[in-house]
Amino acid sequence: MNNDYYSHHFKKSLGQNFLNNKKYINELVDSLEIKNDELVIEIGPGKGYVTEEILKRTNKLILIEKDDSLIPYLTDKFNKQVKIIHQDVLEIDFSEITAKQPYKVIGSLPYNISKRIIYNLLTNTHKPVQISLIIQKEVAKEYSAKAPKSTILSNFASLHSDIKLSKVVPSIYFTPKPKVDGQIITFSNIAENNINSKDLWRLIRIGFSSPRKILASNLKEYGKDKIVEALIKLDLSEKSRASELTLVQWEKLYELIIN
Ligand code: SAM
């Protein structure tokens, strides 16, 4: 595995830090719980070190890689075993490439666009069944935070899925070594879009718009008195901040405001 790394010109702009440790590659692939013949999409295969492990568990695999220079290498290495899409993952239509079949997603992501990738995966019209990723450790913590220290990302993620954090991947296990550690995160039980979740998400977003302000001030466009009244009904302080509410409390707040 090692000699192979040095024949590649790493592109910082594409967040290229390749996993160099089998144990963590296996941890990532295990966390996706691939069953025989499930369709899997790998985002950013790089030189295919994670890909090799995925292929031990399924033959239905699609790779999405933006770097031109890696395409001939991947084509040569995996030949006809996988479908390789040379495109920016942010422009992918998942319904089209999967022909609307169920699918799972895996990737050791470029850290700089990980939030946008996760947003697209959880909100697109044809959603994955499960997603396992390596993202920056601090960002993984933001997705899994809980009230009273919840974040906009943790609310977004729990609105759409169940989240599980697994192993931290120390920065030394990537080549070249990044400045920060990674962490494996899995999104499962991914929910379908519905009208209510869109409006609820709008409420949460506005609630978090100025994190230092109390919720009633951030949500004044819904009527400050109405918000205070609803918070009291929910046994919450009228001075509550967005981070202190659980998703269930956000749902109840939404019900009280719209009725
Ligand atoms: N999975 C590989 C590994 O660990 O050995 C590489 C992971 S590296 C952190 C991120 C990969 O995503 C790189 O191969 C990079 O070229 C690719 N990439 C970066 N931006 C991308 C984009 N917008 N669309 C698709 N692939 C992208």
Coordinates of C-alpha atoms and ligand atoms in Angstrom, one line a residue:
M1 CA 0.0 0.0 0.0
N2 CA 2.7 2.4 1.0
N3 CA 4.8 2.8 -2.2
D4 CA 1.7 3.5 -4.1
Y5 CA 1.0 6.7 -2.1
Y6 CA 4.1 8.4 -3.4
S7 CA 3.1 8.1 -7.1
H8 CA 0.3 10.5 -6.5
H9 CA 0.4 14.3 -6.4
F10 CA -1.9 15.1 -3.5
K11 CA -4.3 18.0 -4.0
K12 CA -5.1 20.0 -0.9
S13 CA -8.0 21.7 -2.6
L14 CA -9.7 18.3 -3.0
G15 CA -9.1 17.5 0.7
Q16 CA -6.9 14.6 -0.3
N17 CA -5.7 12.7 2.8
F18 CA -5.7 9.0 2.1
L19 CA -6.3 6.4 4.8
N20 CA -3.1 4.4 5.4
N21 CA -4.3 2.0 8.1
K22 CA -6.2 -1.3 7.4
K23 CA -7.8 -1.4 10.9
Y24 CA -9.5 2.0 10.4
I25 CA -10.4 1.2 6.8
N26 CA -12.2 -1.9 8.1
E27 CA -13.9 0.0 10.9
L28 CA -15.3 2.4 8.3
V29 CA -16.5 -0.4 6.0
D30 CA -17.9 -2.4 8.9
S31 CA -19.9 0.5 10.1
L32 CA -21.9 0.5 6.9
E33 CA -23.2 -3.0 7.7
I34 CA -23.2 -4.0 4.0
K35 CA -25.2 -7.1 3.2
N36 CA -24.5 -9.2 0.1
D37 CA -25.2 -7.5 -3.1
E38 CA -26.4 -4.2 -1.7
L39 CA -25.7 -1.2 -3.9
V40 CA -23.0 1.0 -2.4
I41 CA -21.8 4.4 -3.5
E42 CA -18.3 5.5 -2.5
I43 CA -17.6 9.2 -2.4
G44 CA -14.0 10.1 -3.1
P45 CA -12.3 6.7 -3.5
G46 CA -8.8 8.3 -4.0
K47 CA -6.6 5.4 -4.9
G48 CA -9.2 2.8 -3.9
Y49 CA -8.0 1.6 -0.5
V50 CA -11.5 1.7 1.0
T51 CA -12.9 0.4 -2.3
E52 CA -10.9 -2.8 -2.0
E53 CA -12.5 -3.6 1.3
I54 CA -16.0 -2.7 0.1
L55 CA -15.6 -5.1 -2.8
K56 CA -15.1 -8.0 -0.4
R57 CA -18.7 -7.4 0.7
T58 CA -20.6 -6.4 -2.4
N59 CA -20.1 -6.3 -6.1
K60 CA -22.6 -3.5 -6.7
L61 CA -20.4 -0.5 -6.3
I62 CA -20.4 3.0 -7.8
L63 CA -17.4 5.3 -7.3
I64 CA -17.7 9.1 -7.5
E65 CA -14.3 10.9 -7.9
K66 CA -13.6 14.4 -9.0
D67 CA -9.9 14.3 -9.5
D68 CA -9.1 13.7 -13.2
S69 CA -5.7 12.3 -12.4
L70 CA -7.2 9.4 -10.4
I71 CA -9.7 8.2 -13.0
P72 CA -7.2 6.2 -15.3
Y73 CA -5.7 4.7 -12.1
L74 CA -9.1 3.6 -10.7
T75 CA -10.2 2.3 -14.1
D76 CA -7.1 0.2 -14.4
K77 CA -7.2 -1.1 -10.9
F78 CA -10.9 -2.0 -10.8
N79 CA -11.4 -2.6 -14.5
K80 CA -15.0 -3.7 -15.0
Q81 CA -15.7 -4.5 -11.4
V82 CA -17.2 -1.1 -10.6
K83 CA -18.9 1.9 -12.2
I84 CA -16.7 5.0 -12.0
I85 CA -18.3 8.4 -12.2
H86 CA -15.9 11.2 -12.8
Q87 CA -17.9 14.1 -11.4
D88 CA -18.2 16.5 -8.5
V89 CA -20.4 14.7 -5.9
L90 CA -22.2 18.0 -5.2
E91 CA -23.6 17.8 -8.7
I92 CA -24.7 14.2 -8.6
D93 CA -28.4 13.2 -9.1
F94 CA -28.7 10.2 -6.9
S95 CA -32.0 9.1 -8.4
E96 CA -30.4 8.9 -11.8
I97 CA -27.2 7.1 -10.9
T98 CA -29.0 4.5 -8.8
A99 CA -31.9 4.1 -11.2
K100 CA -34.0 4.6 -7.9
Q101 CA -32.7 1.4 -6.4
P102 CA -32.0 1.4 -2.6
Y103 CA -28.4 2.3 -1.8
K104 CA -25.9 2.9 0.9
V105 CA -23.1 5.6 0.9
I106 CA -19.6 5.5 2.3
G107 CA -16.6 7.8 2.1
S108 CA -13.7 9.2 3.9
L109 CA -14.8 12.7 2.9
P110 CA -12.8 15.8 1.9
Y111 CA -13.3 17.8 5.1
N112 CA -13.9 21.1 3.4
I113 CA -17.2 20.0 1.8
S114 CA -18.4 17.4 4.2
K115 CA -21.3 19.4 5.6
R116 CA -22.6 20.1 2.1
I117 CA -22.3 16.5 1.1
I118 CA -24.2 15.4 4.2
Y119 CA -26.9 18.0 3.6
N120 CA -27.4 16.8 0.0
L121 CA -27.6 13.2 1.0
L122 CA -30.1 13.7 3.8
T123 CA -32.4 16.0 1.8
N124 CA -32.3 14.7 -1.8
T125 CA -35.4 13.1 -3.2
H126 CA -33.9 9.5 -3.4
K127 CA -32.2 9.1 0.0
P128 CA -29.7 6.4 1.0
V129 CA -30.7 3.7 3.4
Q130 CA -27.5 4.2 5.5
I131 CA -24.4 6.5 5.3
S132 CA -21.0 5.9 7.0
L133 CA -18.4 8.6 6.7
I134 CA -15.1 9.8 8.1
I135 CA -15.4 13.5 8.8
Q136 CA -13.4 15.9 11.0
K137 CA -13.8 14.9 14.6
E138 CA -15.0 18.3 15.8
V139 CA -17.7 18.3 13.1
A140 CA -18.8 14.8 14.0
K141 CA -19.3 16.0 17.6
E142 CA -21.4 18.9 16.3
Y143 CA -23.7 16.4 14.5
S144 CA -24.1 14.2 17.6
A145 CA -24.4 17.0 20.3
K146 CA -27.4 16.8 22.6
A147 CA -29.5 19.3 24.5
P148 CA -28.7 21.5 26.4
K149 CA -25.7 21.7 24.1
S150 CA -27.4 20.8 20.9
T151 CA -26.3 22.5 17.7
I152 CA -27.9 23.4 14.4
L153 CA -26.2 20.4 12.8
S154 CA -27.3 18.0 15.5
N155 CA -30.9 19.1 15.1
F156 CA -30.6 18.9 11.3
A157 CA -29.2 15.4 11.6
S158 CA -31.7 14.1 14.1
L159 CA -34.6 15.6 12.1
H160 CA -33.5 13.3 9.2
S161 CA -31.9 10.2 10.8
D162 CA -30.4 8.4 13.8
I163 CA -26.7 9.1 14.3
K164 CA -24.0 6.9 15.7
L165 CA -20.4 8.0 16.4
S166 CA -17.8 5.3 16.1
K167 CA -14.0 5.3 16.3
V168 CA -11.9 8.5 16.2
V169 CA -9.3 8.2 13.4
P170 CA -6.1 9.8 14.5
S171 CA -4.5 12.1 11.9
I172 CA -1.4 9.9 11.7
Y173 CA -3.5 7.3 9.9
F174 CA -3.9 9.6 6.9
T175 CA -1.3 10.4 4.2
P176 CA -0.4 13.2 4.1
K177 CA -1.2 13.8 7.8
P178 CA -3.9 16.4 8.2
K179 CA -3.9 18.9 11.1
V180 CA -7.0 17.4 12.7
D181 CA -8.3 13.9 13.6
G182 CA -11.3 12.3 11.9
Q183 CA -14.2 10.3 13.3
I184 CA -16.5 7.7 11.8
I185 CA -20.1 8.7 11.8
T186 CA -23.1 6.7 10.7
F187 CA -26.6 8.0 9.7
S188 CA -29.3 5.4 9.7
N189 CA -33.2 5.2 9.6
I190 CA -33.1 8.1 7.2
A191 CA -36.5 9.7 7.0
E192 CA -38.5 10.7 3.8
N193 CA -39.0 14.4 3.2
N194 CA -42.3 15.8 4.4
I195 CA -43.9 19.3 4.5
N196 CA -43.9 19.5 8.3
S197 CA -40.2 18.7 8.5
K198 CA -39.4 21.6 6.1
D199 CA -41.3 24.1 8.2
L200 CA -39.9 22.7 11.4
W201 CA -36.4 23.0 10.0
R202 CA -37.1 26.6 9.1
L203 CA -38.2 27.3 12.7
I204 CA -35.0 25.6 14.1
R205 CA -32.8 27.5 11.7
I206 CA -34.2 30.8 12.7
G207 CA -34.1 29.8 16.4
F208 CA -30.3 29.2 16.0
S209 CA -29.7 32.4 13.9
S210 CA -28.1 34.3 16.7
P211 CA -26.9 31.7 19.2
R212 CA -26.2 34.2 21.9
K213 CA -29.7 35.6 21.9
I214 CA -32.6 33.9 23.6
L215 CA -35.0 31.9 21.5
A216 CA -38.0 34.3 21.9
S217 CA -35.9 37.1 20.4
N218 CA -34.6 35.0 17.5
L219 CA -38.1 33.8 16.7
K220 CA -39.8 37.2 17.0
E221 CA -41.2 36.9 13.5
Y222 CA -43.5 34.2 14.8
G223 CA -44.7 36.6 17.6
K224 CA -42.6 37.0 20.7
D225 CA -45.5 36.6 23.1
K226 CA -46.7 33.5 21.3
I227 CA -43.2 32.0 21.7
V228 CA -42.9 32.9 25.4
E229 CA -46.4 31.4 26.0
A230 CA -45.5 28.2 24.2
L231 CA -42.2 27.8 26.1
I232 CA -44.0 28.2 29.4
K233 CA -46.6 25.6 28.3
L234 CA -43.7 23.2 27.6
D235 CA -42.2 23.8 31.1
L236 CA -39.3 25.6 29.6
S237 CA -37.8 28.9 30.7
E238 CA -38.9 31.9 28.7
K239 CA -35.2 32.7 28.5
S240 CA -34.4 29.4 26.9
R241 CA -31.7 29.3 24.1
A242 CA -32.0 27.2 21.0
S243 CA -29.3 24.8 22.1
E244 CA -31.3 23.8 25.2
L245 CA -34.3 22.2 23.3
T246 CA -34.5 18.6 22.3
L247 CA -35.9 17.7 18.9
V248 CA -39.1 16.6 20.6
Q249 CA -39.4 20.0 22.3
W250 CA -38.9 21.7 18.9
E251 CA -41.7 19.6 17.5
K252 CA -44.0 20.5 20.3
L253 CA -43.1 24.2 20.0
Y254 CA -43.8 24.0 16.3
E255 CA -47.3 22.5 17.0
L256 CA -48.1 25.2 19.5
I257 CA -47.1 28.0 17.2
I258 CA -48.9 26.9 14.1
N259 CA -52.1 26.1 15.9
Ligands
SAM1 N1 -11.1 7.3 0.2 C1 -9.8 7.6 -0.1 C2 -8.9 7.1 1.0 O1 -9.1 7.3 2.2 O2 -7.9 6.4 0.7 C3 -9.6 9.1 -0.3 C4 -10.2 10.1 0.7 S1 -9.7 11.8 0.6 C5 -10.0 12.3 2.2 C6 -11.1 12.5 -0.3 C7 -11.3 12.1 -1.7 O3 -12.5 12.8 -2.2 C8 -10.2 12.3 -2.7 O4 -10.0 11.2 -3.5 C9 -10.7 13.5 -3.5 O5 -10.1 13.6 -4.8 C10 -12.2 13.3 -3.6 N2 -13.0 14.5 -3.8 C11 -12.7 15.7 -3.3 N3 -13.7 16.6 -3.6 C12 -14.6 15.8 -4.3 C13 -15.8 16.2 -5.0 N4 -16.4 17.4 -4.9 N5 -16.5 15.2 -5.6 C14 -16.0 13.9 -5.6 N6 -14.8 13.5 -5.1 C15 -14.2 14.5 -4.4

